[in-house]
Short mmCIF file of N, CA and C in Angstrom, two decimals:
data_model
loop_
_atom_site.label_atom_id
_atom_site.label_comp_id
_atom_site.label_asym_id
_atom_site.label_seq_id
_atom_site.Cartn_x
_atom_site.Cartn_y
_atom_site.Cartn_z
N MET A 258 0.84 -1.18 0.00
CA MET A 258 0.00 0.00 0.00
C MET A 258 0.89 1.24 0.00
N ASN A 259 0.59 2.16 -0.86
CA ASN A 259 1.29 3.43 -0.95
C ASN A 259 0.58 4.43 -0.04
N ILE A 260 1.23 4.81 1.04
CA ILE A 260 0.61 5.70 2.02
C ILE A 260 0.24 7.03 1.40
N GLU A 261 1.12 7.57 0.57
CA GLU A 261 0.86 8.88 -0.03
C GLU A 261 -0.43 8.89 -0.85
N SER A 262 -0.65 7.84 -1.65
CA SER A 262 -1.88 7.80 -2.45
C SER A 262 -3.11 7.57 -1.57
N GLU A 263 -2.94 6.78 -0.52
CA GLU A 263 -4.05 6.54 0.41
C GLU A 263 -4.43 7.83 1.15
N VAL A 264 -3.41 8.63 1.50
CA VAL A 264 -3.67 9.90 2.17
C VAL A 264 -4.46 10.81 1.24
N LYS A 265 -4.09 10.86 -0.02
CA LYS A 265 -4.81 11.70 -0.99
C LYS A 265 -6.27 11.25 -1.11
N LYS A 266 -6.47 9.94 -1.16
CA LYS A 266 -7.83 9.42 -1.23
C LYS A 266 -8.62 9.83 0.01
N ALA A 267 -7.98 9.68 1.17
CA ALA A 267 -8.64 10.02 2.43
C ALA A 267 -8.97 11.50 2.49
N GLN A 268 -8.08 12.33 1.98
CA GLN A 268 -8.31 13.77 1.97
C GLN A 268 -9.48 14.15 1.05
N HIS A 269 -9.77 13.29 0.10
CA HIS A 269 -10.90 13.54 -0.80
C HIS A 269 -12.16 12.80 -0.36
N GLY A 270 -12.19 12.36 0.91
CA GLY A 270 -13.41 11.79 1.46
C GLY A 270 -13.50 10.28 1.53
N ASP A 271 -12.46 9.56 1.12
CA ASP A 271 -12.48 8.10 1.17
C ASP A 271 -12.15 7.63 2.59
N ARG A 272 -13.19 7.30 3.34
CA ARG A 272 -13.01 6.89 4.74
C ARG A 272 -12.23 5.59 4.86
N GLN A 273 -12.45 4.68 3.93
CA GLN A 273 -11.75 3.39 3.98
C GLN A 273 -10.25 3.58 3.80
N ALA A 274 -9.85 4.54 2.99
CA ALA A 274 -8.43 4.83 2.80
C ALA A 274 -7.81 5.29 4.12
N PHE A 275 -8.55 6.12 4.86
CA PHE A 275 -8.06 6.58 6.16
C PHE A 275 -7.92 5.39 7.12
N VAL A 276 -8.92 4.54 7.14
CA VAL A 276 -8.87 3.35 8.00
C VAL A 276 -7.66 2.49 7.63
N ASN A 277 -7.39 2.33 6.35
CA ASN A 277 -6.25 1.52 5.89
C ASN A 277 -4.92 2.07 6.39
N ILE A 278 -4.74 3.38 6.28
CA ILE A 278 -3.45 3.94 6.71
C ILE A 278 -3.32 3.93 8.23
N ILE A 279 -4.42 4.10 8.93
CA ILE A 279 -4.35 4.03 10.40
C ILE A 279 -4.02 2.61 10.84
N ARG A 280 -4.62 1.63 10.21
CA ARG A 280 -4.31 0.23 10.55
C ARG A 280 -2.84 -0.08 10.33
N LYS A 281 -2.26 0.54 9.33
CA LYS A 281 -0.85 0.30 9.02
C LYS A 281 0.08 0.87 10.11
N VAL A 282 -0.32 1.96 10.76
CA VAL A 282 0.56 2.62 11.72
C VAL A 282 0.09 2.54 13.18
N GLU A 283 -1.07 1.97 13.44
CA GLU A 283 -1.62 2.03 14.80
C GLU A 283 -0.76 1.33 15.85
N ASN A 284 -0.12 0.23 15.52
CA ASN A 284 0.73 -0.45 16.51
C ASN A 284 1.92 0.41 16.89
N GLU A 285 2.51 1.07 15.90
CA GLU A 285 3.64 1.95 16.18
C GLU A 285 3.19 3.15 17.01
N LEU A 286 2.03 3.69 16.71
CA LEU A 286 1.51 4.83 17.46
C LEU A 286 1.21 4.43 18.90
N TYR A 287 0.61 3.27 19.08
CA TYR A 287 0.32 2.78 20.43
C TYR A 287 1.62 2.60 21.20
N GLY A 288 2.62 2.03 20.52
CA GLY A 288 3.93 1.83 21.17
C GLY A 288 4.55 3.14 21.61
N MET A 289 4.41 4.17 20.78
CA MET A 289 4.95 5.48 21.13
C MET A 289 4.20 6.04 22.35
N ALA A 290 2.88 5.94 22.35
CA ALA A 290 2.09 6.42 23.49
C ALA A 290 2.47 5.64 24.75
N ARG A 291 2.65 4.35 24.60
CA ARG A 291 2.99 3.50 25.74
C ARG A 291 4.36 3.86 26.32
N SER A 292 5.29 4.24 25.44
CA SER A 292 6.62 4.61 25.93
C SER A 292 6.59 5.93 26.71
N ILE A 293 5.60 6.77 26.44
CA ILE A 293 5.48 8.03 27.17
C ILE A 293 4.64 7.86 28.43
N LEU A 294 3.49 7.21 28.28
CA LEU A 294 2.52 7.13 29.38
C LEU A 294 2.73 5.94 30.31
N ARG A 295 3.28 4.87 29.78
CA ARG A 295 3.57 3.66 30.57
C ARG A 295 2.33 3.10 31.24
N ASN A 296 1.21 3.20 30.53
CA ASN A 296 -0.05 2.71 31.07
C ASN A 296 -0.94 2.34 29.88
N GLU A 297 -1.50 1.15 29.90
CA GLU A 297 -2.29 0.65 28.77
C GLU A 297 -3.52 1.51 28.49
N GLN A 298 -4.28 1.82 29.53
CA GLN A 298 -5.52 2.57 29.31
C GLN A 298 -5.25 3.98 28.80
N ASP A 299 -4.30 4.66 29.41
CA ASP A 299 -3.96 6.00 28.96
C ASP A 299 -3.41 5.98 27.54
N SER A 300 -2.64 4.96 27.21
CA SER A 300 -2.08 4.83 25.86
C SER A 300 -3.19 4.62 24.83
N ALA A 301 -4.16 3.80 25.18
CA ALA A 301 -5.30 3.58 24.29
C ALA A 301 -6.10 4.86 24.11
N ASP A 302 -6.28 5.62 25.19
CA ASP A 302 -6.98 6.91 25.09
C ASP A 302 -6.23 7.87 24.19
N ALA A 303 -4.91 7.93 24.36
CA ALA A 303 -4.08 8.82 23.54
C ALA A 303 -4.18 8.43 22.06
N LEU A 304 -4.17 7.13 21.78
CA LEU A 304 -4.28 6.65 20.41
C LEU A 304 -5.63 7.05 19.82
N GLN A 305 -6.68 6.86 20.58
CA GLN A 305 -8.02 7.21 20.10
C GLN A 305 -8.13 8.71 19.82
N GLU A 306 -7.63 9.52 20.72
CA GLU A 306 -7.67 10.98 20.53
C GLU A 306 -6.83 11.40 19.33
N ALA A 307 -5.67 10.77 19.17
CA ALA A 307 -4.78 11.11 18.06
C ALA A 307 -5.43 10.77 16.71
N ILE A 308 -6.08 9.63 16.65
CA ILE A 308 -6.75 9.22 15.41
C ILE A 308 -7.89 10.18 15.09
N LEU A 309 -8.66 10.54 16.09
CA LEU A 309 -9.76 11.49 15.89
C LEU A 309 -9.23 12.84 15.42
N LYS A 310 -8.19 13.32 16.08
CA LYS A 310 -7.60 14.61 15.71
C LYS A 310 -7.04 14.54 14.28
N ALA A 311 -6.41 13.44 13.92
CA ALA A 311 -5.85 13.29 12.58
C ALA A 311 -6.96 13.28 11.53
N TYR A 312 -8.03 12.58 11.84
CA TYR A 312 -9.15 12.51 10.89
C TYR A 312 -9.74 13.90 10.64
N LYS A 313 -9.92 14.64 11.73
CA LYS A 313 -10.52 15.97 11.61
C LYS A 313 -9.61 16.95 10.87
N SER A 314 -8.31 16.79 11.01
CA SER A 314 -7.39 17.77 10.40
C SER A 314 -6.58 17.20 9.25
N LEU A 315 -7.03 16.10 8.68
CA LEU A 315 -6.30 15.48 7.57
C LEU A 315 -6.12 16.43 6.39
N GLY A 316 -7.07 17.30 6.19
CA GLY A 316 -6.98 18.26 5.10
C GLY A 316 -5.83 19.24 5.23
N THR A 317 -5.31 19.41 6.45
CA THR A 317 -4.21 20.35 6.65
C THR A 317 -2.85 19.74 6.31
N LEU A 318 -2.80 18.42 6.15
CA LEU A 318 -1.54 17.76 5.81
C LEU A 318 -1.24 18.01 4.33
N ARG A 319 -0.18 18.72 4.06
CA ARG A 319 0.15 19.11 2.68
C ARG A 319 0.89 18.03 1.91
N ASP A 320 1.75 17.28 2.58
CA ASP A 320 2.55 16.27 1.91
C ASP A 320 2.22 14.90 2.48
N GLY A 321 1.55 14.08 1.71
CA GLY A 321 1.12 12.76 2.16
C GLY A 321 2.27 11.85 2.56
N SER A 322 3.47 12.10 2.03
CA SER A 322 4.61 11.26 2.37
C SER A 322 5.06 11.49 3.82
N LEU A 323 4.61 12.58 4.42
CA LEU A 323 4.96 12.89 5.81
C LEU A 323 3.90 12.43 6.80
N PHE A 324 2.97 11.60 6.35
CA PHE A 324 1.87 11.16 7.21
C PHE A 324 2.35 10.54 8.52
N LYS A 325 3.30 9.59 8.43
CA LYS A 325 3.77 8.92 9.65
C LYS A 325 4.39 9.91 10.62
N THR A 326 5.22 10.79 10.11
CA THR A 326 5.86 11.80 10.96
C THR A 326 4.81 12.68 11.60
N TRP A 327 3.81 13.08 10.84
CA TRP A 327 2.71 13.90 11.32
C TRP A 327 1.95 13.17 12.43
N MET A 328 1.68 11.89 12.21
CA MET A 328 0.96 11.09 13.22
C MET A 328 1.79 10.92 14.49
N TYR A 329 3.11 10.72 14.35
CA TYR A 329 3.96 10.60 15.53
C TYR A 329 3.87 11.88 16.36
N ARG A 330 3.88 13.01 15.69
CA ARG A 330 3.80 14.28 16.41
C ARG A 330 2.47 14.39 17.15
N ILE A 331 1.40 13.99 16.49
CA ILE A 331 0.08 14.05 17.13
C ILE A 331 0.02 13.12 18.33
N ILE A 332 0.50 11.89 18.20
CA ILE A 332 0.43 10.94 19.31
C ILE A 332 1.30 11.39 20.48
N ILE A 333 2.44 11.98 20.17
CA ILE A 333 3.31 12.48 21.24
C ILE A 333 2.61 13.62 21.98
N ASN A 334 2.01 14.54 21.24
CA ASN A 334 1.31 15.66 21.88
C ASN A 334 0.12 15.19 22.71
N GLU A 335 -0.66 14.25 22.17
CA GLU A 335 -1.80 13.73 22.92
C GLU A 335 -1.35 12.98 24.17
N SER A 336 -0.27 12.24 24.06
CA SER A 336 0.26 11.50 25.22
C SER A 336 0.73 12.46 26.30
N LYS A 337 1.40 13.52 25.88
CA LYS A 337 1.87 14.50 26.85
C LYS A 337 0.71 15.21 27.53
N LYS A 338 -0.35 15.47 26.76
CA LYS A 338 -1.55 16.10 27.33
C LYS A 338 -2.16 15.21 28.43
N ILE A 339 -2.27 13.92 28.13
CA ILE A 339 -2.84 12.97 29.09
C ILE A 339 -1.93 12.85 30.31
N ALA A 340 -0.63 12.80 30.08
CA ALA A 340 0.31 12.69 31.20
C ALA A 340 0.22 13.91 32.11
N LYS A 341 0.02 15.07 31.52
CA LYS A 341 -0.10 16.30 32.29
C LYS A 341 -1.36 16.30 33.14
N LYS A 342 -2.46 15.78 32.57
CA LYS A 342 -3.73 15.74 33.29
C LYS A 342 -3.74 14.72 34.41
N ARG A 343 -2.94 13.69 34.24
CA ARG A 343 -2.93 12.61 35.23
C ARG A 343 -2.45 13.17 36.57
N SER A 344 -3.28 13.14 37.55
CA SER A 344 -2.93 13.75 38.84
C SER A 344 -2.17 12.79 39.76
N ARG A 345 -2.37 11.54 39.57
CA ARG A 345 -1.69 10.58 40.43
C ARG A 345 -0.43 10.07 39.74
N SER A 346 0.51 9.59 40.51
CA SER A 346 1.70 8.99 39.91
C SER A 346 1.47 7.48 39.82
N VAL A 347 2.07 6.88 38.83
CA VAL A 347 1.88 5.45 38.60
C VAL A 347 2.80 4.67 39.52
N ALA A 348 2.20 3.79 40.31
CA ALA A 348 3.00 2.93 41.18
C ALA A 348 3.65 1.84 40.35
N VAL A 349 4.79 1.36 40.82
CA VAL A 349 5.51 0.32 40.09
C VAL A 349 4.63 -0.90 39.87
N SER A 350 3.81 -1.27 40.82
CA SER A 350 2.95 -2.44 40.69
C SER A 350 1.89 -2.25 39.61
N GLU A 351 1.52 -0.98 39.32
CA GLU A 351 0.51 -0.73 38.30
C GLU A 351 1.09 -0.81 36.90
N PHE A 352 2.42 -0.69 36.82
CA PHE A 352 3.06 -0.69 35.51
C PHE A 352 3.41 -2.11 35.13
N SER A 353 2.72 -2.63 34.13
CA SER A 353 3.02 -3.99 33.69
C SER A 353 3.84 -3.90 32.42
N TYR A 354 5.10 -4.26 32.51
CA TYR A 354 5.99 -4.19 31.37
C TYR A 354 5.67 -5.34 30.43
N GLN A 355 5.41 -5.02 29.19
CA GLN A 355 5.10 -6.04 28.20
C GLN A 355 6.37 -6.44 27.49
N VAL A 356 6.76 -7.71 27.62
CA VAL A 356 7.98 -8.18 27.01
C VAL A 356 7.95 -7.98 25.51
N GLY A 357 6.83 -8.24 24.88
CA GLY A 357 6.74 -8.12 23.43
C GLY A 357 6.53 -6.70 22.95
N PHE A 358 6.52 -5.74 23.83
CA PHE A 358 6.22 -4.36 23.45
C PHE A 358 7.12 -3.86 22.34
N TYR A 359 8.41 -4.01 22.49
CA TYR A 359 9.33 -3.57 21.44
C TYR A 359 9.66 -4.71 20.48
N GLY A 360 9.28 -5.93 20.83
CA GLY A 360 9.42 -7.00 19.89
C GLY A 360 10.45 -8.07 20.19
N GLU A 361 11.57 -7.77 20.81
CA GLU A 361 12.63 -8.76 20.95
C GLU A 361 12.87 -9.09 22.42
N TYR A 362 12.60 -10.32 22.78
CA TYR A 362 12.77 -10.77 24.16
C TYR A 362 14.22 -10.68 24.61
N GLU A 363 15.14 -10.98 23.68
CA GLU A 363 16.55 -11.00 24.01
C GLU A 363 17.07 -9.64 24.46
N ASN A 364 16.44 -8.57 24.05
CA ASN A 364 16.92 -7.24 24.35
C ASN A 364 16.14 -6.56 25.48
N ILE A 365 15.56 -7.33 26.37
CA ILE A 365 14.74 -6.73 27.42
C ILE A 365 15.57 -5.82 28.32
N GLU A 366 16.83 -6.17 28.56
CA GLU A 366 17.70 -5.33 29.39
C GLU A 366 17.90 -3.97 28.72
N LEU A 367 18.08 -3.97 27.42
CA LEU A 367 18.22 -2.72 26.68
C LEU A 367 16.95 -1.89 26.77
N HIS A 368 15.80 -2.54 26.61
CA HIS A 368 14.52 -1.82 26.67
C HIS A 368 14.28 -1.25 28.07
N GLU A 369 14.66 -1.99 29.09
CA GLU A 369 14.52 -1.47 30.45
C GLU A 369 15.43 -0.26 30.65
N ALA A 370 16.63 -0.30 30.07
CA ALA A 370 17.54 0.84 30.17
C ALA A 370 16.97 2.05 29.44
N VAL A 371 16.39 1.83 28.26
CA VAL A 371 15.76 2.92 27.50
C VAL A 371 14.62 3.52 28.32
N ASP A 372 13.85 2.69 28.98
CA ASP A 372 12.73 3.18 29.81
C ASP A 372 13.22 4.08 30.95
N GLN A 373 14.47 3.91 31.37
CA GLN A 373 15.00 4.71 32.48
C GLN A 373 15.46 6.10 32.03
N LEU A 374 15.64 6.30 30.75
CA LEU A 374 16.10 7.60 30.26
C LEU A 374 15.05 8.67 30.51
N GLU A 375 15.50 9.91 30.63
CA GLU A 375 14.56 11.02 30.74
C GLU A 375 13.79 11.11 29.43
N GLU A 376 12.56 11.60 29.49
CA GLU A 376 11.66 11.59 28.34
C GLU A 376 12.27 12.16 27.05
N PRO A 377 12.93 13.32 27.06
CA PRO A 377 13.47 13.85 25.80
C PRO A 377 14.46 12.89 25.13
N MET A 378 15.32 12.28 25.93
CA MET A 378 16.29 11.33 25.37
C MET A 378 15.61 10.03 24.97
N ARG A 379 14.66 9.57 25.78
CA ARG A 379 13.95 8.33 25.48
C ARG A 379 13.21 8.44 24.15
N LEU A 380 12.56 9.59 23.91
CA LEU A 380 11.81 9.77 22.67
C LEU A 380 12.70 9.71 21.44
N VAL A 381 13.85 10.38 21.47
CA VAL A 381 14.72 10.36 20.28
C VAL A 381 15.29 8.96 20.04
N ILE A 382 15.62 8.25 21.10
CA ILE A 382 16.13 6.87 20.94
C ILE A 382 15.05 5.98 20.34
N ILE A 383 13.84 6.06 20.86
CA ILE A 383 12.75 5.23 20.36
C ILE A 383 12.44 5.55 18.91
N LEU A 384 12.34 6.83 18.59
CA LEU A 384 12.04 7.21 17.20
C LEU A 384 13.16 6.78 16.26
N ARG A 385 14.41 6.90 16.70
CA ARG A 385 15.54 6.57 15.83
C ARG A 385 15.72 5.06 15.67
N TYR A 386 15.74 4.34 16.76
CA TYR A 386 16.13 2.93 16.70
C TYR A 386 14.98 1.94 16.68
N PHE A 387 13.82 2.30 17.21
CA PHE A 387 12.70 1.38 17.20
C PHE A 387 11.75 1.66 16.05
N TYR A 388 11.71 2.94 15.58
CA TYR A 388 10.82 3.30 14.47
C TYR A 388 11.58 3.73 13.22
N ASP A 389 12.90 3.66 13.25
CA ASP A 389 13.77 3.92 12.10
C ASP A 389 13.56 5.28 11.45
N LEU A 390 13.26 6.30 12.22
CA LEU A 390 13.17 7.64 11.64
C LEU A 390 14.58 8.22 11.57
N ASN A 391 14.83 9.02 10.53
CA ASN A 391 16.14 9.67 10.45
C ASN A 391 16.13 10.96 11.26
N ILE A 392 17.29 11.60 11.34
CA ILE A 392 17.44 12.81 12.16
C ILE A 392 16.45 13.90 11.74
N LYS A 393 16.30 14.09 10.45
CA LYS A 393 15.41 15.13 9.93
C LYS A 393 13.95 14.84 10.32
N GLU A 394 13.53 13.58 10.19
CA GLU A 394 12.16 13.19 10.54
C GLU A 394 11.91 13.35 12.04
N ILE A 395 12.90 12.99 12.85
CA ILE A 395 12.76 13.15 14.29
C ILE A 395 12.63 14.63 14.63
N SER A 396 13.43 15.44 13.99
CA SER A 396 13.39 16.89 14.19
C SER A 396 12.00 17.45 13.90
N LYS A 397 11.42 17.04 12.78
CA LYS A 397 10.08 17.50 12.41
C LYS A 397 9.02 16.97 13.37
N THR A 398 9.15 15.71 13.74
CA THR A 398 8.18 15.08 14.63
C THR A 398 8.13 15.75 15.99
N LEU A 399 9.31 16.04 16.55
CA LEU A 399 9.37 16.62 17.89
C LEU A 399 9.36 18.15 17.88
N GLY A 400 9.52 18.74 16.69
CA GLY A 400 9.52 20.20 16.60
C GLY A 400 10.77 20.82 17.21
N ILE A 401 11.91 20.13 17.07
CA ILE A 401 13.18 20.63 17.59
C ILE A 401 14.20 20.64 16.47
N SER A 402 15.32 21.30 16.67
CA SER A 402 16.35 21.38 15.64
C SER A 402 17.06 20.04 15.46
N GLU A 403 17.64 19.84 14.29
CA GLU A 403 18.38 18.62 14.03
C GLU A 403 19.58 18.50 14.95
N SER A 404 20.23 19.62 15.25
CA SER A 404 21.38 19.58 16.15
C SER A 404 20.97 19.15 17.56
N LEU A 405 19.78 19.56 18.00
CA LEU A 405 19.30 19.13 19.32
C LEU A 405 18.98 17.63 19.31
N VAL A 406 18.45 17.14 18.20
CA VAL A 406 18.21 15.69 18.08
C VAL A 406 19.53 14.95 18.21
N LYS A 407 20.56 15.40 17.50
CA LYS A 407 21.87 14.75 17.54
C LYS A 407 22.45 14.79 18.95
N THR A 408 22.30 15.92 19.62
CA THR A 408 22.81 16.06 20.99
C THR A 408 22.10 15.08 21.93
N ARG A 409 20.78 15.02 21.82
CA ARG A 409 20.02 14.10 22.68
C ARG A 409 20.38 12.65 22.38
N LEU A 410 20.55 12.32 21.10
CA LEU A 410 20.95 10.95 20.75
C LEU A 410 22.31 10.62 21.35
N TYR A 411 23.24 11.55 21.26
CA TYR A 411 24.58 11.33 21.81
C TYR A 411 24.51 11.10 23.31
N ARG A 412 23.79 11.98 24.01
CA ARG A 412 23.68 11.85 25.47
C ARG A 412 22.95 10.58 25.87
N ALA A 413 21.92 10.23 25.11
CA ALA A 413 21.15 9.02 25.42
C ALA A 413 22.01 7.78 25.22
N ARG A 414 22.75 7.73 24.11
CA ARG A 414 23.65 6.58 23.86
C ARG A 414 24.68 6.45 24.97
N LYS A 415 25.23 7.58 25.38
CA LYS A 415 26.24 7.59 26.44
C LYS A 415 25.64 7.07 27.75
N SER A 416 24.44 7.52 28.08
CA SER A 416 23.76 7.05 29.30
C SER A 416 23.46 5.56 29.22
N LEU A 417 22.97 5.13 28.05
CA LEU A 417 22.65 3.70 27.88
C LEU A 417 23.90 2.84 28.03
N LEU A 418 24.99 3.29 27.44
CA LEU A 418 26.24 2.54 27.53
C LEU A 418 26.67 2.43 28.99
N ARG A 419 26.57 3.52 29.73
CA ARG A 419 26.94 3.52 31.14
C ARG A 419 26.02 2.58 31.94
N MET A 420 24.71 2.66 31.69
CA MET A 420 23.77 1.81 32.42
C MET A 420 24.01 0.33 32.12
N LEU A 421 24.20 0.02 30.85
CA LEU A 421 24.38 -1.38 30.46
C LEU A 421 25.72 -1.92 30.93
N SER A 422 26.75 -1.08 30.96
CA SER A 422 28.06 -1.51 31.47
C SER A 422 27.96 -1.80 32.96
N ASN A 423 27.29 -0.91 33.68
CA ASN A 423 27.15 -1.10 35.13
C ASN A 423 26.34 -2.33 35.45
N SER A 424 25.29 -2.60 34.69
CA SER A 424 24.46 -3.77 34.99
C SER A 424 25.22 -5.05 34.72
N GLY A 425 26.09 -5.04 33.72
CA GLY A 425 26.89 -6.22 33.41
C GLY A 425 27.91 -6.51 34.48
N GLU A 426 28.48 -5.45 35.07
CA GLU A 426 29.48 -5.64 36.13
C GLU A 426 28.85 -6.22 37.39
N ARG A 427 27.64 -5.79 37.72
CA ARG A 427 26.97 -6.27 38.93
C ARG A 427 26.32 -7.63 38.71
N GLY A 428 26.07 -7.97 37.46
CA GLY A 428 25.43 -9.24 37.18
C GLY A 428 23.94 -9.22 37.43
N THR A 429 23.38 -8.03 37.63
CA THR A 429 21.94 -7.94 37.87
C THR A 429 21.32 -7.08 36.79
N PRO A 430 20.09 -7.37 36.46
CA PRO A 430 19.43 -6.57 35.43
C PRO A 430 19.10 -5.17 35.93
N ILE A 431 18.89 -4.28 35.01
CA ILE A 431 18.51 -2.91 35.33
C ILE A 431 17.03 -2.89 35.66
N HIS A 432 16.65 -2.20 36.70
CA HIS A 432 15.25 -2.07 37.05
C HIS A 432 14.83 -0.63 36.86
N GLY A 433 13.64 -0.44 36.30
CA GLY A 433 13.15 0.92 36.04
C GLY A 433 12.87 1.67 37.33
N ARG A 434 13.00 2.98 37.27
CA ARG A 434 12.66 3.82 38.42
C ARG A 434 11.39 4.57 38.08
N TYR A 435 10.32 4.24 38.75
CA TYR A 435 9.03 4.85 38.42
C TYR A 435 8.44 5.47 39.65
#
């Protein structure tokens, strides 16, 4: 399926085309919301709100090839909105880490380390390495400069290397701080 042509169809009123492109990206969008909110229900709410917002403003998207980047930006903004509204903090027992969330069981230690990063660094790492966006796409998605993306990636990699080195020396896995 060519996303760009489906976006054009959807912009001209083809509801099924919109459903098709959402189905293609919904797992990635949910994963992004989950990485920010760390809660299944809130993530589902953010996904639902993002899809609704995208449907209502699809006509404002000028370049159909940027649909995924546009959707990432919407899901990130909706997730942040929900996180801001959330008055209570999530207890560790309420957070159920899904092994299959990022896909590879063997790399659970890496995923736990990524979860420990501060949100700005965590987002650039996830967008770059789990969703394969390039520096320019990450910059557009987050609304920050490319140099800031590179800086955050550098700092995040450095932190991850330090965390993973320390966990290997102790022989114990990294545990998230929530």
